CSV table of C-alpha atoms in Angstrom, one decimal:
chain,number,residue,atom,x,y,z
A,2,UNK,CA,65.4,36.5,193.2
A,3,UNK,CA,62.7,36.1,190.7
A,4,UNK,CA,63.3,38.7,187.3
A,5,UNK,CA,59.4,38.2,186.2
A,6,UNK,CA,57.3,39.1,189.2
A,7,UNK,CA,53.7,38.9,187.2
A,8,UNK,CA,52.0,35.2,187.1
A,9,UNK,CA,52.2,33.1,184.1
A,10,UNK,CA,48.9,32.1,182.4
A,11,UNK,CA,49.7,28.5,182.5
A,12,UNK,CA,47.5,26.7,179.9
A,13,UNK,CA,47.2,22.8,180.0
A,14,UNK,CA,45.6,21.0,177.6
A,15,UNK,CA,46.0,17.8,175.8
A,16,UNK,CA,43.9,15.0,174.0
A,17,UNK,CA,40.3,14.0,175.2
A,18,UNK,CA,41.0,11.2,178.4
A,19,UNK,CA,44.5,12.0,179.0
A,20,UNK,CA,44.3,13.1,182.5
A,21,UNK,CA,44.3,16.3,182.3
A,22,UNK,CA,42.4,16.7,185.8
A,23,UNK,CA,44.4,14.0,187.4
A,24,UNK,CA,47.4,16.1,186.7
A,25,UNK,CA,46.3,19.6,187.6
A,26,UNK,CA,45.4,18.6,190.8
A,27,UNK,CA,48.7,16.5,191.5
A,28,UNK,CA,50.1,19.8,191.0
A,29,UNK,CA,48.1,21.9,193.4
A,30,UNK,CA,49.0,18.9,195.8
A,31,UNK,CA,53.0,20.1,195.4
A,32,UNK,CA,54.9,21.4,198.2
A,33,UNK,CA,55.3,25.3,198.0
A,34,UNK,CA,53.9,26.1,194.5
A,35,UNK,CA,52.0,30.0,193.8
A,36,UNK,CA,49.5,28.5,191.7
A,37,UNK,CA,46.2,29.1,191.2
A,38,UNK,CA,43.6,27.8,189.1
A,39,UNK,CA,40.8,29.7,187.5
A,40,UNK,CA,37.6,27.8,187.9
A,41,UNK,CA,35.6,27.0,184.6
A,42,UNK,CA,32.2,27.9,183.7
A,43,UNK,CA,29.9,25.1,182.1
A,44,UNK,CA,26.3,24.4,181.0
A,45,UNK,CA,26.3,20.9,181.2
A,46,UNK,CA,24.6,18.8,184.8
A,47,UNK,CA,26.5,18.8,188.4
A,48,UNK,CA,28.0,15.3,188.7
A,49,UNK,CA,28.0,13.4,191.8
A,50,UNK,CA,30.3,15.1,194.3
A,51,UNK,CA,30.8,17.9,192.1
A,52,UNK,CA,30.3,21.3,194.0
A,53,UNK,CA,29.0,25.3,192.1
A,54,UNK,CA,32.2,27.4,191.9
A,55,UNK,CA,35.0,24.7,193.0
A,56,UNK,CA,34.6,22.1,190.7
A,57,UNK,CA,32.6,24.7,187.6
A,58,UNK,CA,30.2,27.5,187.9
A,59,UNK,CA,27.2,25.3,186.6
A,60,UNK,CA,24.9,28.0,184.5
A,61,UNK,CA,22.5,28.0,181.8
A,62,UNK,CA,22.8,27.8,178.3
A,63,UNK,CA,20.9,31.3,178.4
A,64,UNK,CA,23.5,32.7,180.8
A,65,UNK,CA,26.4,31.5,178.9
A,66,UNK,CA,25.5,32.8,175.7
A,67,UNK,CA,24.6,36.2,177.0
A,68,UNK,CA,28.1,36.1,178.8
A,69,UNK,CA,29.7,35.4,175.2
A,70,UNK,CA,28.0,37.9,174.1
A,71,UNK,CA,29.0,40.4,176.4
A,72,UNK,CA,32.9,39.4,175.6
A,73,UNK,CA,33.4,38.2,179.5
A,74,UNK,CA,35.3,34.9,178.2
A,75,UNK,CA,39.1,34.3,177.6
A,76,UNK,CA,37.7,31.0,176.1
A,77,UNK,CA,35.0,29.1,175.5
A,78,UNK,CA,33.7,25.9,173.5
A,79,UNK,CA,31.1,23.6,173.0
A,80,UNK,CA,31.7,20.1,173.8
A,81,UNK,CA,29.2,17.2,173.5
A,82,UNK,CA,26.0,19.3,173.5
A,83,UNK,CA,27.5,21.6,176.3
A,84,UNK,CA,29.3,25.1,176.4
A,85,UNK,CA,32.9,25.1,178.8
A,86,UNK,CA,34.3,28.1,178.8
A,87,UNK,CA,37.3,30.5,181.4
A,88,UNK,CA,35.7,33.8,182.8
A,89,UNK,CA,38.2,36.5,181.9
A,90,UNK,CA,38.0,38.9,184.5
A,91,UNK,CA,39.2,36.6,187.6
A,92,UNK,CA,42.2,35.6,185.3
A,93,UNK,CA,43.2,39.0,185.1
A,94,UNK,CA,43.3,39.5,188.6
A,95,UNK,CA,45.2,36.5,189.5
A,96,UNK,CA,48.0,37.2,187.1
A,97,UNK,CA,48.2,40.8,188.1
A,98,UNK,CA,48.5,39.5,191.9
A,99,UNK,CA,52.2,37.5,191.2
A,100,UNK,CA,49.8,34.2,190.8
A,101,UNK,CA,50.7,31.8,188.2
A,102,UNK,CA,47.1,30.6,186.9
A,103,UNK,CA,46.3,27.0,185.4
A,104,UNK,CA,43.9,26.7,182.9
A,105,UNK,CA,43.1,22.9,182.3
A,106,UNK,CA,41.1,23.2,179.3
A,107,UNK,CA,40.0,21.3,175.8
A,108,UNK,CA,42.2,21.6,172.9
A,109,UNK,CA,40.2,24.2,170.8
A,110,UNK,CA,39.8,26.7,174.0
A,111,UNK,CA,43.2,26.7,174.8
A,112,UNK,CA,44.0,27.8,171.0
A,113,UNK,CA,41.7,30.7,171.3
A,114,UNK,CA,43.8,31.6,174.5
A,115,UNK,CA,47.2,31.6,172.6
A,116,UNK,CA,45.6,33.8,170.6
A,117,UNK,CA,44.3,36.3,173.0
A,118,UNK,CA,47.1,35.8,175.3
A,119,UNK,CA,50.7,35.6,172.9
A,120,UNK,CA,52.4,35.2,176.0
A,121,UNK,CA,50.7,32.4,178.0
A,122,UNK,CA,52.6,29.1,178.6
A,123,UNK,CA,51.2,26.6,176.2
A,124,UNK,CA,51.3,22.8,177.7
A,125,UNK,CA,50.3,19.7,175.7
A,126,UNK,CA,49.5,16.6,177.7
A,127,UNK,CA,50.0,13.3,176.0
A,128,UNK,CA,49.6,9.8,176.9
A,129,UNK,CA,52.9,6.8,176.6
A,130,UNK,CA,50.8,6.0,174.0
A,131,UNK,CA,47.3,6.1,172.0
A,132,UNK,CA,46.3,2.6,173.4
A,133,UNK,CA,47.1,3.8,176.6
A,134,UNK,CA,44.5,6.3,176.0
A,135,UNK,CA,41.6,4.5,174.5
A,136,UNK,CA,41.8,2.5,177.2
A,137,UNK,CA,41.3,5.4,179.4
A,138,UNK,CA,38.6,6.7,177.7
A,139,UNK,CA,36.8,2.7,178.2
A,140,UNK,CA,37.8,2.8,181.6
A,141,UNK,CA,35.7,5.9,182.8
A,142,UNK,CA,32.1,4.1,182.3
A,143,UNK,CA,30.2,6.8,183.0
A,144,UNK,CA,29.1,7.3,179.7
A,145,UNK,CA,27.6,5.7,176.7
A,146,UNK,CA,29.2,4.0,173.9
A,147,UNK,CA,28.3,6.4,171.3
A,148,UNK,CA,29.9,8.9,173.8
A,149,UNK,CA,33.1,7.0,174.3
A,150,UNK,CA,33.1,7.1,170.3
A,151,UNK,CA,33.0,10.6,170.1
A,152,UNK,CA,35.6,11.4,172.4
A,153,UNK,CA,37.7,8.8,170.7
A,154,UNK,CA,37.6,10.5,167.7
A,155,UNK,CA,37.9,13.8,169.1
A,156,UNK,CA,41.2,12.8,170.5
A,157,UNK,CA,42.2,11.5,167.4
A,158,UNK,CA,41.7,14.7,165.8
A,159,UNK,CA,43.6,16.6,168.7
A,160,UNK,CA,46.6,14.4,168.4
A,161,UNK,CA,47.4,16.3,166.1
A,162,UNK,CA,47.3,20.0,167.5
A,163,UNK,CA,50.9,19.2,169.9
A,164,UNK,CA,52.4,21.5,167.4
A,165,UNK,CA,51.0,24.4,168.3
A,166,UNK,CA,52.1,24.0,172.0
A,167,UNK,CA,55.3,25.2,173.7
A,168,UNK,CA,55.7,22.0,175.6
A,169,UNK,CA,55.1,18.3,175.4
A,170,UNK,CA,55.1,16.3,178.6
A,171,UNK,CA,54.2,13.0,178.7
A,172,UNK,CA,51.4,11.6,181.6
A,173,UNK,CA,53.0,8.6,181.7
A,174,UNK,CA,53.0,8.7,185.7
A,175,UNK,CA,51.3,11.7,187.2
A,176,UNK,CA,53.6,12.9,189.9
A,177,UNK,CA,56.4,13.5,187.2
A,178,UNK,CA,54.0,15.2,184.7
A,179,UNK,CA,53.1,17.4,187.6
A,180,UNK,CA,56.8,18.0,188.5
A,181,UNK,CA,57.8,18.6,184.9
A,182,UNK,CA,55.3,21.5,184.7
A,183,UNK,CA,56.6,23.1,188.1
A,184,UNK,CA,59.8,22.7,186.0
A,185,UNK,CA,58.4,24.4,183.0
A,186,UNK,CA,57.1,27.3,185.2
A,187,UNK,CA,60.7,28.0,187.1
A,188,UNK,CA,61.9,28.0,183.9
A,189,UNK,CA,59.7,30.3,181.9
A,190,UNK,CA,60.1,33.0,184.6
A,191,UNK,CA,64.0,33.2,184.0
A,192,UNK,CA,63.3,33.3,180.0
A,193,UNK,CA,64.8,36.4,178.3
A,194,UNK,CA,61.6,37.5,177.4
A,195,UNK,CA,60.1,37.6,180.5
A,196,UNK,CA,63.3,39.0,182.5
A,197,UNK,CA,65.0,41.5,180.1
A,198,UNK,CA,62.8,44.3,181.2
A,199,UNK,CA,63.4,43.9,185.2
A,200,UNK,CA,67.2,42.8,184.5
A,201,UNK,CA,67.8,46.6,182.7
A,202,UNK,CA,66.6,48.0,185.7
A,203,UNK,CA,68.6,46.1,187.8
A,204,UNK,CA,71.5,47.1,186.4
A,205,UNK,CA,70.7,50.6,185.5
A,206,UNK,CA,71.2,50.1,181.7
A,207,UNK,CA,69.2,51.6,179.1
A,208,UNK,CA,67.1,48.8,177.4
A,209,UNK,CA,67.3,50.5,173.9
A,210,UNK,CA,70.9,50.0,174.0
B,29,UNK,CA,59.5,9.2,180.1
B,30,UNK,CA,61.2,11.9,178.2
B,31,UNK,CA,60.6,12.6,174.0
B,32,UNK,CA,64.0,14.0,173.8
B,33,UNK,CA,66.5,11.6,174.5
B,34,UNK,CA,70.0,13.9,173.3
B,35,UNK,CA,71.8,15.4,175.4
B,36,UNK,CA,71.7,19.1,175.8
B,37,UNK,CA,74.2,21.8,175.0
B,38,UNK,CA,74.1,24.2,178.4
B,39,UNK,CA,75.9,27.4,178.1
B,40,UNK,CA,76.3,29.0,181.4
B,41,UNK,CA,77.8,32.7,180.7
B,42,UNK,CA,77.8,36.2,181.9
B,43,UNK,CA,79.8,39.0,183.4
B,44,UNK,CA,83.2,38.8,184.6
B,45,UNK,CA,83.6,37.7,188.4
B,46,UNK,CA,79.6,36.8,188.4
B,47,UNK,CA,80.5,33.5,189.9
B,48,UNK,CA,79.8,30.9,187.1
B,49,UNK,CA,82.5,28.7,188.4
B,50,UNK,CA,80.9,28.3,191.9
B,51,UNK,CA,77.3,28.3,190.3
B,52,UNK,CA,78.7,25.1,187.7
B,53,UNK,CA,80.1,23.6,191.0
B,54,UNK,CA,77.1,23.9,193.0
B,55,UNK,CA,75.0,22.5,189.8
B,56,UNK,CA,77.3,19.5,189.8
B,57,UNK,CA,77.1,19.0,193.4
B,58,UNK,CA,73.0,18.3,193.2
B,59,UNK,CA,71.6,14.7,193.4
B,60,UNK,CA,70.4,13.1,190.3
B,61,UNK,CA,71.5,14.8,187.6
B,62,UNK,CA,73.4,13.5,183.7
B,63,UNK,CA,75.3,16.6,184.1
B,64,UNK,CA,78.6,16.5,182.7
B,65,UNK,CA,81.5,19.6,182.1
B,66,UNK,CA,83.3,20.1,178.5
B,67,UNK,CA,87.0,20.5,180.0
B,68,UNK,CA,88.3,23.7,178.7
B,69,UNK,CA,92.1,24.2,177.2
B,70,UNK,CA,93.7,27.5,178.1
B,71,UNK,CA,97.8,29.1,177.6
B,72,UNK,CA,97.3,30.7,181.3
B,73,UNK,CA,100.0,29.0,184.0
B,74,UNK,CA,98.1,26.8,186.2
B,75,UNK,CA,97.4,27.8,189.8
B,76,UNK,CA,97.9,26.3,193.0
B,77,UNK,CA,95.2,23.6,193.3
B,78,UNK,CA,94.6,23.2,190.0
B,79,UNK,CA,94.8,20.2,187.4
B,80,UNK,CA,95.7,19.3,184.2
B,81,UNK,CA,92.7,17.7,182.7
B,82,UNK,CA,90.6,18.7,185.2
B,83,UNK,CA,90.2,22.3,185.6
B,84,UNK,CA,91.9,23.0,182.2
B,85,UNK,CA,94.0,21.3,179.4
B,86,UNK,CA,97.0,23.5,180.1
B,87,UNK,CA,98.6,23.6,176.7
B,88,UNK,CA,101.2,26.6,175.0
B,89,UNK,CA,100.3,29.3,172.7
B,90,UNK,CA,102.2,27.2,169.8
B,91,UNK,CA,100.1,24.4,170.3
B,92,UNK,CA,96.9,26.1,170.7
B,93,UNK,CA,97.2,28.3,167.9
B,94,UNK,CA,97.6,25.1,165.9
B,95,UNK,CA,94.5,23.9,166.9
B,96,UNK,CA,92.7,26.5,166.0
B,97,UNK,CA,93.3,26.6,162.1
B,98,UNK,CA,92.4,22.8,162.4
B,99,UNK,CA,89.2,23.6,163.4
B,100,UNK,CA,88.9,21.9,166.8
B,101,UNK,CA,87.2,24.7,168.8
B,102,UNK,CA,83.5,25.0,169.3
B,103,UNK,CA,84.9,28.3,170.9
B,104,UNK,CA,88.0,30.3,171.7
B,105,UNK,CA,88.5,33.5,173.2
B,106,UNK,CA,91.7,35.5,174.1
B,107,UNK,CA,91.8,36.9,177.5
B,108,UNK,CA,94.4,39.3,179.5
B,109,UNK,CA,97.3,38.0,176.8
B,110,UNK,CA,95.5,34.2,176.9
B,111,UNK,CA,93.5,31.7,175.1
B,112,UNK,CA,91.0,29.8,176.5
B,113,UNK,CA,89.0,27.5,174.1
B,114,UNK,CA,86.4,24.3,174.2
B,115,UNK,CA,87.7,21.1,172.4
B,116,UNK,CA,84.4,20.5,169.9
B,117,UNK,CA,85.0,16.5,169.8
B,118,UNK,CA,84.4,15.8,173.2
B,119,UNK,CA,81.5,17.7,173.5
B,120,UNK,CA,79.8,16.5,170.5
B,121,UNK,CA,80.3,12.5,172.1
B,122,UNK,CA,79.1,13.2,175.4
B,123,UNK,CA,75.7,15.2,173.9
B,124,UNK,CA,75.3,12.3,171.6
B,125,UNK,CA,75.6,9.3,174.4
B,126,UNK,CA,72.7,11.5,176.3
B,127,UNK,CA,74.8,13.4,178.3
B,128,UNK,CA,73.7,17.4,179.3
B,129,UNK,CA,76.9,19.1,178.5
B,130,UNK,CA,77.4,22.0,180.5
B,131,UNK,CA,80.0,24.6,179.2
B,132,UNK,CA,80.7,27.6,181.7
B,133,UNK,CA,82.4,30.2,179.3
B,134,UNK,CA,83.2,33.6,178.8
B,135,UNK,CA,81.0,36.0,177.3
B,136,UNK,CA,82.3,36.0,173.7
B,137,UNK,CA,82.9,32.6,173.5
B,138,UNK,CA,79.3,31.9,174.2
B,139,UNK,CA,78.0,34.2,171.7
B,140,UNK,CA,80.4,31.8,169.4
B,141,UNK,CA,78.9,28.8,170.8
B,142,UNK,CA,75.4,29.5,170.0
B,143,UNK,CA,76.2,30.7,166.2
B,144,UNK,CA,77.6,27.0,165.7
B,145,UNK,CA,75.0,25.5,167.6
B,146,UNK,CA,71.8,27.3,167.6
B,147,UNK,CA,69.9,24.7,169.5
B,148,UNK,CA,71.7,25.2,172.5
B,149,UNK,CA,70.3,26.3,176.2
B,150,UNK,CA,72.2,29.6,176.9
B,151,UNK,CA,71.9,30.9,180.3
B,152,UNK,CA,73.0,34.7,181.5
B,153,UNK,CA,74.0,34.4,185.1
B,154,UNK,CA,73.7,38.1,186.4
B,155,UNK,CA,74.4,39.3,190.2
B,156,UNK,CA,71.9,41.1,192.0
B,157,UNK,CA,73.5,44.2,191.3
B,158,UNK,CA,76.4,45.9,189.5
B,159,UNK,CA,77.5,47.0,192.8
B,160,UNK,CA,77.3,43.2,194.1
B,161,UNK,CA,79.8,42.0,190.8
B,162,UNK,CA,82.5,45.2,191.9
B,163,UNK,CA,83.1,43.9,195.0
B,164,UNK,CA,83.5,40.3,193.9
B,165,UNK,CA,85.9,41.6,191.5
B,166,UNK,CA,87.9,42.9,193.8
B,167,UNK,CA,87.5,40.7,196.6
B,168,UNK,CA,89.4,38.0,194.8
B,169,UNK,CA,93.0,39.2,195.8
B,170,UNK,CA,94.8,37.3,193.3
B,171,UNK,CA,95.2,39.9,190.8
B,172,UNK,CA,96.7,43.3,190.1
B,173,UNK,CA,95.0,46.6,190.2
B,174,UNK,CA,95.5,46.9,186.2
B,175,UNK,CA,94.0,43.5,185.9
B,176,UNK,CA,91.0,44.5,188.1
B,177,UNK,CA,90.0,47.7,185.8
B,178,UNK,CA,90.1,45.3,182.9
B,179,UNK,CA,87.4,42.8,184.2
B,180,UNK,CA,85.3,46.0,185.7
B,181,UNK,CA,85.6,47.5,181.8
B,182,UNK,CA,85.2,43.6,180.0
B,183,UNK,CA,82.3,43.4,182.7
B,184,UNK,CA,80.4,46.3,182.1
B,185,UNK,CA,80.4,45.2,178.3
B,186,UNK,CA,79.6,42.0,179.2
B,187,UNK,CA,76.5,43.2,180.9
B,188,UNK,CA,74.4,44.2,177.9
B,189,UNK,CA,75.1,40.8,176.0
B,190,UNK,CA,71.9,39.5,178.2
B,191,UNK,CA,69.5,39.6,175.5
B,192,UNK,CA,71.5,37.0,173.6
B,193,UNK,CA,70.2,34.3,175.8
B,194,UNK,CA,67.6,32.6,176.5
B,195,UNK,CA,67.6,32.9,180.1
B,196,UNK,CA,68.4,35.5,183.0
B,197,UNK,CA,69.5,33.6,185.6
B,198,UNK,CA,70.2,35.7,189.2
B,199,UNK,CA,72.9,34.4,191.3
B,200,UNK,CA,71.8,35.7,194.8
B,201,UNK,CA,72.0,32.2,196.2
B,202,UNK,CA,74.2,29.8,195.0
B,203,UNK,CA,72.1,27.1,195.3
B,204,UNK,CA,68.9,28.8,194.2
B,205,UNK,CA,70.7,29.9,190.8
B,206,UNK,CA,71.7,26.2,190.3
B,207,UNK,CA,68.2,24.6,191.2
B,208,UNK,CA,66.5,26.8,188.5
B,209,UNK,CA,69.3,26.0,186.1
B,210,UNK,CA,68.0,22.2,186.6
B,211,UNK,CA,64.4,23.4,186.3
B,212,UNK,CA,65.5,24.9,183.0
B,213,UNK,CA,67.0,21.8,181.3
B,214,UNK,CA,64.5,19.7,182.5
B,215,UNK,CA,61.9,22.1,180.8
B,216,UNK,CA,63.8,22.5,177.3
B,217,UNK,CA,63.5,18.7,176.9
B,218,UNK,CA,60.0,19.1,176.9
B,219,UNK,CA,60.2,22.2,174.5
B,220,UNK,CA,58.2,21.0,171.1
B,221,UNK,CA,60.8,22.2,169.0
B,222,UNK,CA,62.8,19.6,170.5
B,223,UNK,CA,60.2,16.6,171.3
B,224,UNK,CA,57.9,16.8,168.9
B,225,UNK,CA,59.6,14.0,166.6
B,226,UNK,CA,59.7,11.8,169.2
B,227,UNK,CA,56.0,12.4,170.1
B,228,UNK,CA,55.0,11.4,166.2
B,229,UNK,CA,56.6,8.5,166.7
B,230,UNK,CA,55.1,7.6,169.6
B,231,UNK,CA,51.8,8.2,168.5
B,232,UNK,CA,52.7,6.7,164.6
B,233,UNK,CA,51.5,10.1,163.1
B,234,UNK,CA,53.1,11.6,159.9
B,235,UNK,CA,55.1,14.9,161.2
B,236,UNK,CA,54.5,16.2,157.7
B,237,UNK,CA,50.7,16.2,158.4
């Protein structure tokens, strides 16, 4: 018996390369999970293999900014030349439906999310170490060099930001990242916070007591 | 790879007759786990099945009493004309060598417990009803009438001490309350407040930045 019956808005994050991706979808590949994911909208190109509403909802700039505009983002951010950003209304939903929803997003969205949503589960990736990660970064070879640069100094920059997080888990093999966060999500639904209001009832005490 | 490498201070607490020794046992009973018990001392006789050093340090009211004005409880509590206490030393070795020490305590001792150490895990095991708890309490069959009333009365005190904790725990299922008591420590070592030093080192940044 479950005390918090509404989904958590489960926000992971982390440094630029660290696997964030990798991870999520370990996690959707676990055994008897409620989770959803809420797909991201973005203005940069489809990649190879990539597929409209799965992977992103691939827009234009134009129809991005008149979405910002229009306030229909829980977060967004520019990244590289290119706008990434989580639709609000589809979260909403989810949450409201008992479905815990993962957000796997860059380090300055998910700080505007903490701020609109007090009460989401923040979760900071990290790699064993920064090596580890720069290696990462090299390894992709997708991209250019001054690219690579960028994002190396971008995750230098968002090393920093684990503070602001309510957990840190390590990536340092992606099946126990995953299972750490299924962890974190038991647990967060048995937190006082989250509980005291359905326990009162239980019991048929008064909560101002 | 985990950034908190101490052991954790569980408190496992709640209403009279909720079941916290079965739920500990249960906990205890799953695989893979650092879990160890603080052994409590008590002035109570010792029942049939029980041992000294094992279930309790059965010790006399003289020789308890002594050891409380030496300072050698990290709780005590007096309880239908006894004392039941937790030896401090013990635990404080056993959380230090990386152990998870688990105390299962009374109500008042907890709330003890967690002025002394405020970095401890303290989990409120509840049943799924007040109804639920009565009949346990007088299912037992070991005790008097008189003695019954007293842990319905202590019980329904008991039951508004939940927002002292930091979890609500619901002990429908045995094994269910104990699996999500796992899913909680694993997820408080990954709490910042408590990994975040290690993560600075592991990434050689100044915490002070």
């Amino acid at each position: 018996m479950k005390l918090n019956d509404r989904g958590l808005l489960i926000v992971i994050s982390g440094p630029s390369g660290v696997g964030k991706g990798t991870v999520r979808k370990a996690l959707f590949d676990m055994p008897k999970h409620n989770l959803t994911y809420s797909v991201s909208m973005t203005t940069r190109g489809i990649r190879q293999g990539e597929e409209n509403g799965k992977d992103y909802y691939f827009v234009s700039k134009e129809e991005f900014e008149k979405r910002i505009s229009e306030g229909k983002f829980l977060e967004y951010a520019e990244f590289v030349g290119n706008y990434y950003g989580t639709p609000l209304d589809k979260v909403n939903e989810q949450l409201d439906s008992g479905k815990e929803v993962v957000l796997e997003i860059e380090v300055e969205g998910a700080l505007q999310v903490k701020k609109k949503v007090p009460d989401c589960v923040m979760i900071f990736l990290v790699p064993p170490s920064k090596d580890d990660l720069y290696k990462r970064l090299r390894s992709r070879g997708t991209e250019s060099e001054e690219i690579i640069e960028k994002r190396v100094e971008k995750a230098n920059r968002e090393f920093k930001k684990a503070k602001y997080y309510d957990y840190i888990v390590v990536n340092d093999d992606v099946f126990n990242a995953a299972d750490r966060i299924l962890a974190i999500i038991r647990a967060e639904h048995a937190r006082t916070k989250r509980s005291i209001h359905k326990y009162y009832e239980l019991i048929g005490e008064d909560i101002e007591e």
